[in-house]
mmCIF file of C-alpha atoms in Angstrom:
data_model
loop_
_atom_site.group_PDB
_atom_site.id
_atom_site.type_symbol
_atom_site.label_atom_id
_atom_site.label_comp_id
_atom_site.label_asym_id
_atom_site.label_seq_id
_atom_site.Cartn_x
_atom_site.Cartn_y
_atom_site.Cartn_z
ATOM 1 C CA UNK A 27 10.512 9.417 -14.695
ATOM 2 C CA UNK A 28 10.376 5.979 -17.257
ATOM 3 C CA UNK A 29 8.393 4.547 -18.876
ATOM 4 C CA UNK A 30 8.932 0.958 -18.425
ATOM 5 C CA UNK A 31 6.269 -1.462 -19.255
ATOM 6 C CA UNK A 32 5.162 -4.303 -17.278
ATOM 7 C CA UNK A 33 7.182 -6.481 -19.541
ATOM 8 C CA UNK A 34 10.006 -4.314 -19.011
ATOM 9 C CA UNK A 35 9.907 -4.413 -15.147
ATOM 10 C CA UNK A 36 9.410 -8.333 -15.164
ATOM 11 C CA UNK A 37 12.150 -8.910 -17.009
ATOM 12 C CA UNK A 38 14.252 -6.733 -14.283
ATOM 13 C CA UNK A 39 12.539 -8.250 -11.708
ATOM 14 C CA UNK A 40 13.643 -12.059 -12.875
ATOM 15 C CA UNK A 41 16.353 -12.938 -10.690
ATOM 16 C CA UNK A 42 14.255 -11.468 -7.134
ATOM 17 C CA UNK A 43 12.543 -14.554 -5.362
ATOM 18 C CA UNK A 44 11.549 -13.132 -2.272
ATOM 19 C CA UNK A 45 8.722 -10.244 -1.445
ATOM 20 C CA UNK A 46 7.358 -9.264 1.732
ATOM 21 C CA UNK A 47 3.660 -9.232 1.778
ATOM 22 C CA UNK A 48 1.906 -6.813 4.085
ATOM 23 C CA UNK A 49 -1.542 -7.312 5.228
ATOM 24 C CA UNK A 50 -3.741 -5.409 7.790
ATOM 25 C CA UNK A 51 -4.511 -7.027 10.854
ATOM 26 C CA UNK A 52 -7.979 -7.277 12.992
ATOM 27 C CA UNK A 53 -6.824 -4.176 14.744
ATOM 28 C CA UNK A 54 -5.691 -2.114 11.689
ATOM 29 C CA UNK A 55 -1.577 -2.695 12.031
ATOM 30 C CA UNK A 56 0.297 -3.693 8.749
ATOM 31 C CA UNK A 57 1.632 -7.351 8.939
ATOM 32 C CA UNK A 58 4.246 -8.026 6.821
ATOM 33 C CA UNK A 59 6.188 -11.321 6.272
ATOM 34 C CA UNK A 60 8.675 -12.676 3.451
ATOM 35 C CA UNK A 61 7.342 -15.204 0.730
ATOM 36 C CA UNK A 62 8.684 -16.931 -2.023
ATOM 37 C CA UNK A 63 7.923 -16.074 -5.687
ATOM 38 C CA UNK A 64 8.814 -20.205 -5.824
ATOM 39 C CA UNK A 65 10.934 -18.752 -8.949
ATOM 40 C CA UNK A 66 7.823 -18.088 -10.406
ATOM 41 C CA UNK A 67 8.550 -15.128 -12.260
ATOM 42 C CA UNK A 68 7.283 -14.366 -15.484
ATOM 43 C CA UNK A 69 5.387 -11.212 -13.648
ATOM 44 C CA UNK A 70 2.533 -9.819 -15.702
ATOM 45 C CA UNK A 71 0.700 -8.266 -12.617
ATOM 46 C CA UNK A 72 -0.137 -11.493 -10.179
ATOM 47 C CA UNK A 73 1.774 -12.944 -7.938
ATOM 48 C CA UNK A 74 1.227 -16.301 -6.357
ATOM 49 C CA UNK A 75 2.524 -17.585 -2.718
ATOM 50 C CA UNK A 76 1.352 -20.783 -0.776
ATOM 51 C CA UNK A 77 0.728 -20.969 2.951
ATOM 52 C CA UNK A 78 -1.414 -22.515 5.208
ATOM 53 C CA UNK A 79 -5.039 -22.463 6.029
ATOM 54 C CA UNK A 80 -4.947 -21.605 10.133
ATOM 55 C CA UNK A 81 -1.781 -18.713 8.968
ATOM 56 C CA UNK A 82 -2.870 -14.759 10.016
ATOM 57 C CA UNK A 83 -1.954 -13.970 6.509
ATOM 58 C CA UNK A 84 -5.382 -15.996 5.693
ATOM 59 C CA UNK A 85 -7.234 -14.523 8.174
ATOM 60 C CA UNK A 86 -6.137 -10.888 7.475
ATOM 61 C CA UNK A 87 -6.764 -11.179 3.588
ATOM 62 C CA UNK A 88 -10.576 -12.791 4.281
ATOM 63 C CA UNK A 89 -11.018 -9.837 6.757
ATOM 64 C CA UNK A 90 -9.205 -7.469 3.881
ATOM 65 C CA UNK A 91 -8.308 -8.357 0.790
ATOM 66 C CA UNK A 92 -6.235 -5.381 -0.077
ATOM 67 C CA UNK A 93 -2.487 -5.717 0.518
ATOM 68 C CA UNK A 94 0.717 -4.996 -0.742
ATOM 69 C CA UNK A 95 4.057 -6.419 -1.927
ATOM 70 C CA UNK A 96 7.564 -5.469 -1.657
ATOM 71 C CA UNK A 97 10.561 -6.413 -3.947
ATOM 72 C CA UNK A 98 14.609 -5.174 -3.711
ATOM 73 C CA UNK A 99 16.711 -6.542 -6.262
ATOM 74 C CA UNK A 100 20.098 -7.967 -4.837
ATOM 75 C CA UNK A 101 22.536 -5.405 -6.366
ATOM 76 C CA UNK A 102 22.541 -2.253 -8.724
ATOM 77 C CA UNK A 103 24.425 -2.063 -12.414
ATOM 78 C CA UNK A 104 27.555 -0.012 -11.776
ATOM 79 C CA UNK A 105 27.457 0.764 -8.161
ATOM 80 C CA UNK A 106 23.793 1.873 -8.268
ATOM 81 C CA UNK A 107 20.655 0.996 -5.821
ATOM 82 C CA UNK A 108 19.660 -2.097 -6.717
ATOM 83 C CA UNK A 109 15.710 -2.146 -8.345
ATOM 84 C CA UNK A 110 12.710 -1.342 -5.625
ATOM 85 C CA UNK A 111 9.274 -2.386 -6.690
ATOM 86 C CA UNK A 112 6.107 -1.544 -4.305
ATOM 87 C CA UNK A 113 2.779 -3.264 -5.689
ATOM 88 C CA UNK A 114 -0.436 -2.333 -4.255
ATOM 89 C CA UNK A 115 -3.212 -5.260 -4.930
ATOM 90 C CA UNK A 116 -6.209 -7.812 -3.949
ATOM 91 C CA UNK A 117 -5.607 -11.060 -2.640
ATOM 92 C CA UNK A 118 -7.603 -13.812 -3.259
ATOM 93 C CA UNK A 119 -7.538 -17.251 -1.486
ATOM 94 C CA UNK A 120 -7.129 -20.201 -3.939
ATOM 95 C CA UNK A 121 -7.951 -23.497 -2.475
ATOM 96 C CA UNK A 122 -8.485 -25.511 -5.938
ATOM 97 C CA UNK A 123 -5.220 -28.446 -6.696
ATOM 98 C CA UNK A 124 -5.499 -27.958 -10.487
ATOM 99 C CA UNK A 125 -4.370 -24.351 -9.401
ATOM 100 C CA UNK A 126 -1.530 -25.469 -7.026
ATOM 101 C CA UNK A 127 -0.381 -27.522 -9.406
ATOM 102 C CA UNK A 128 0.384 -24.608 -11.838
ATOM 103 C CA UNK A 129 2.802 -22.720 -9.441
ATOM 104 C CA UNK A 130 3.852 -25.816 -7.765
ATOM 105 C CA UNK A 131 7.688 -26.406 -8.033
ATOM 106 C CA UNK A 132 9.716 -29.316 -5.934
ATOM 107 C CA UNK A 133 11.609 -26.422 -3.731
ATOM 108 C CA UNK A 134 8.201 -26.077 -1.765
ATOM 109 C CA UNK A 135 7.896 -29.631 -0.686
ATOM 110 C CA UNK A 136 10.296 -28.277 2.322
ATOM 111 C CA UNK A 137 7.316 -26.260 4.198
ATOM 112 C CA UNK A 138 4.564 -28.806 2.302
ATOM 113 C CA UNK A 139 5.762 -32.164 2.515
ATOM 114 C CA UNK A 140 2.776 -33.891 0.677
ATOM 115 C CA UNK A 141 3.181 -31.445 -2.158
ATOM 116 C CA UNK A 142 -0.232 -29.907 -3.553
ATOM 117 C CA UNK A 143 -1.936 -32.779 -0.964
ATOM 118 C CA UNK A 144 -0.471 -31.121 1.544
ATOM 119 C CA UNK A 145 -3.805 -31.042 4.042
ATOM 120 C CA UNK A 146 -4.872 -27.140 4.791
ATOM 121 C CA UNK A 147 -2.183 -25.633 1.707
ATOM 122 C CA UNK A 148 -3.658 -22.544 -0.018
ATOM 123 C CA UNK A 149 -2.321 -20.286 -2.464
ATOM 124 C CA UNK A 150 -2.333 -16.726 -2.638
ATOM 125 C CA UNK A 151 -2.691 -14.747 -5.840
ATOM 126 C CA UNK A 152 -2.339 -11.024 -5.753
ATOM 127 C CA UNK A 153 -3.806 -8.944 -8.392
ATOM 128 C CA UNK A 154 -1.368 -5.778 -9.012
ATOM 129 C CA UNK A 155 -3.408 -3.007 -9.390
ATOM 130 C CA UNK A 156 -0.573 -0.242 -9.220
ATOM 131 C CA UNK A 157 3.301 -0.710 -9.585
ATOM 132 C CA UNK A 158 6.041 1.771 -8.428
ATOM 133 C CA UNK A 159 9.300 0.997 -9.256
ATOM 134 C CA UNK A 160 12.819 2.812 -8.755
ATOM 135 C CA UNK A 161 16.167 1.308 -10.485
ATOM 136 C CA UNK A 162 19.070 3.648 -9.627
ATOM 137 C CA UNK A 163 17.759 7.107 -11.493
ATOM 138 C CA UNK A 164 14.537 5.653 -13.019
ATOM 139 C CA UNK A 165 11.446 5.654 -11.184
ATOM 140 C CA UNK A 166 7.868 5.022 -12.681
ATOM 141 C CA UNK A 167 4.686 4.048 -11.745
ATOM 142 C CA UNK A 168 2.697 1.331 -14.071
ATOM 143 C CA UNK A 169 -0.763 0.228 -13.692
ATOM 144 C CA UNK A 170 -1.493 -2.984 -15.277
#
């Protein structure tokens, strides 16, 4: 086991982007789907993804707000696995501009062409409340 800390693990965790979120449906399946950390990265335990309003992601986190996240590094140190990090969490539904505008970056005016305007936007935040993590031999668990 390690004992990394969260700083430790979000400084490892810098150069991953994407996670896949997993929700649970109306009729108790996991729903899982890739979203952007919008290279925003300084992880201390919440994440933050936008979507829209009418997505199943919405509807599945106002049904249930407990979900989970999924990160894999792009490559190991020395031929090793590359890092895995599983977070289990609450969502919560942001609709408030001031807040878009703090995790806002110009790479997400592709899917939201009005930017934090963008009519029926909403950003998730996820709330870790427990962290596994394996990179290569280390594995840990960290609860923020």
């Amino acid at each position: 086991m390690s004992d990394l800390t969260i700083t430790d693990l979000a400084e490892k965790m810098r150069d991953i982007d994407f996670a896949m979120l997993f929700t649970t449906t109306d009729n108790g399946a996991l729903a899982g789907r890739p979203m952007s950390n919008n290279r925003d990265v300084d992880y201390a335990g919440d994440s933050f993804y936008f979507t829209f309003e009418q997505s199943r992601t919405v509807s599945d986190v106002e049904r249930d707000p407990k979900v989970s996240l999924s990160f894999q590094g792009s490559k190991g140190l020395l031929g090793k696995p590359p890092l895995f990090v599983s977070v289990q969490g609450v969502a919560e539904l942001i609709r408030d501009k001031s807040a878009f505008e703090a995790h806002w970056t110009k790479d997400l005016d592709r899917w939201f062409p009005n930017g934090v305007d963008t009519p029926g936007v909403v950003l998730i935040k996820v709330r870790a409340e427990r962290i596994h993590y394996w990179n290569g031999e280390e594995a840990g668990e960290i609860r923020p």
